């Protein structure tokens, strides 16, 4: 009897094991693909040494249990994968088209040859072939019909890059998925299998670059010891078309090279960088270049020597130029001054327009302050017409509930990329101002601050994987809709069943708006808890702290009203935008209500477009955010039968946290701001369940890994 029980327990746990999914495969879950509806290939033709073909075979084996036979001739249903070097590809007369698509572009096409129908994946280069192959796999994974395919694609940004804020001690600044995936203490001798998994995942979404260390950069990354480690990573990423870049500390010549200073105009300093760059390229011949955070939040920079950002960037650019390396120079600069923080990057960089070398690109965060739940776009986009500018997006959810809240960022990034800057008249979207459409710069690029860590599921929250995915897809093609990206991600990551896909997609598409509502509606910003940025603290006062690191600086609540006056009567940040946006933002009547408290100090009883007073509107927004998360919980619970228990439960428990946090945000903000508005919380919304004084005592012990 006992034995039978054991056997039963064993069988039961085994069946659980089979079904359980830990998220480690991300969206590359070929094993669960249902091939029954997809016409199968009869065989494969091409140079089997190609990475693309190896990838396809790997995936095919996972899908079918066997590898695809290699054809020596083109039979019916042969899959032909090759670059223009392949004779069969050259025979297809695609060369002109392929040339136009470039070495990263590709064609996937069904071609009739006599009685045979073949499917071709072709590209000028091996990178394009890999991207094309992953595209084909995506079509299979999402259950799309594979007959008469007619696809040609090329990326809209040249450099599509992740920024890891990973420190050399293994911690990740603003990382919420555990420690860094880069095991510096094990390298170069021991190689984690995750490096290659990482490379495949990135290649599958078109990412072609990665900055592997924090912008708050330790000079040590440039020592021989570390460069040897970096070399190993670069060797693993290279076959997947991914170049390695490094964040560098501007004081490296002084700190590592023992020079008296790091002045960019000092020939000794220039020589030091030239030699260092040479050393790097000896180890990593296709090294991408440097990312620099200078004169920002305490980091050293050219201004320490009375030089400009252009002087600093150009010095590095000159050192990198012979090797075709680039400099990504960050514009995230602000000083404790009387000047509105939102204006500072523009004021600092605009006068330098036209002074940067051709291999410099200025990296600008999407908003003028700092990755807030919602910001208007930074006025630098479109404004620097003689300088290449690249957007920096934050994939990691520093200001959006870490890896506890389900917040799909595809919607946020689309809103940003489609914002009209009016820099060249109507239709000058941020995307067009940065992808080379409006201004012909030698390089175009887009960066995303990674949310990747050593957690089994890579990103902490299973749904946070969708933000990594969405970043890659938008970097490849910013014309894709947030909905389409969510749709394909859900199908690949969870299930192809429409009854699962549609409600899940709905949750994702609403999730960013919900988070704005329960955290910072109507243009409120930066009212986060001190330092760690999890949870509300609109009241914080840290004696001696920089004013622009405190929430009051941003919300400016008083008995009259709330919001930052950035109009021509106030800080005049509105004037940094092109006409007609400047007037639109300046006038409270025409300012979009989503940004009203970003640009205006608004009286509590101001009448909003729907007739509510500002105070009422704010209350309803917070309430709506809370209610929406509760709806997400209900929707998710209904989906239990569609997916594995492990991931279902994990997301379910995260939603519980999010739901509680949303109430916390609502109560904290409404009760606190009520001390100024002195108005009742509308009677038809749920009453606060917390005491303000209790909320004000909360001090979370969350480490900010700096
Ligand atoms: O958002 C802020 C973060 C810092 C970060 C900085 C930056 C890497 O709070 O942790 O430092 O921005 O982007 O440089």
Short mmCIF file of C-alpha atoms and ligand atoms in Angstrom, two decimals, residues 165 173-174 214-216 293 296-297 299 330 332 334 341 365 369-372 392 394 398-399 449 526 531 533 704-706, ligand 1:
data_model
loop_
_atom_site.label_atom_id
_atom_site.label_comp_id
_atom_site.label_asym_id
_atom_site.label_seq_id
_atom_site.Cartn_x
_atom_site.Cartn_y
_atom_site.Cartn_z
CA UNK A 165 23.47 49.07 -15.00
CA UNK A 173 21.69 49.34 -9.95
CA UNK A 174 17.91 49.56 -10.24
CA UNK A 214 26.82 50.44 -15.20
CA UNK A 215 26.99 54.04 -16.44
CA UNK A 216 28.10 54.85 -12.91
CA UNK A 293 27.78 59.46 -17.94
CA UNK A 296 26.02 63.94 -13.77
CA UNK A 297 25.03 62.90 -10.26
CA UNK A 299 30.33 61.41 -11.91
CA UNK A 330 24.53 60.89 -22.07
CA UNK A 332 21.21 63.16 -18.30
CA UNK A 334 21.33 68.42 -13.86
CA UNK A 341 15.70 70.44 -13.49
CA UNK A 365 16.23 59.88 -21.75
CA UNK A 369 13.35 64.58 -15.80
CA UNK A 370 13.93 60.89 -15.20
CA UNK A 371 11.92 57.91 -16.43
CA UNK A 372 8.81 58.95 -14.54
CA UNK A 392 17.22 56.07 -23.85
CA UNK A 394 14.08 52.39 -19.17
CA UNK A 398 12.67 51.77 -11.32
CA UNK A 399 9.65 54.03 -11.12
CA UNK A 449 18.13 50.10 -19.65
CA UNK A 526 8.69 62.14 -8.74
CA UNK A 531 16.30 56.73 -2.78
CA UNK A 533 11.72 54.80 -5.45
CA UNK A 704 19.66 50.69 -3.78
CA UNK A 705 22.72 49.03 -5.24
CA UNK A 706 24.91 51.93 -6.16
O1 LIG B 1 17.13 57.32 -12.70
C1 LIG B 1 18.32 57.66 -12.08
C2 LIG B 1 18.61 56.50 -11.20
C3 LIG B 1 20.09 56.26 -10.97
C4 LIG B 1 20.75 56.21 -12.35
C5 LIG B 1 20.56 57.57 -13.01
C6 LIG B 1 21.14 57.62 -14.42
C7 LIG B 1 22.57 54.89 -13.13
O2 LIG B 1 17.94 56.69 -9.98
O3 LIG B 1 20.21 55.04 -10.29
O4 LIG B 1 22.11 55.89 -12.27
O5 LIG B 1 19.19 57.83 -13.14
O6 LIG B 1 20.40 57.38 -15.33
O7 LIG B 1 22.31 57.90 -14.56
#
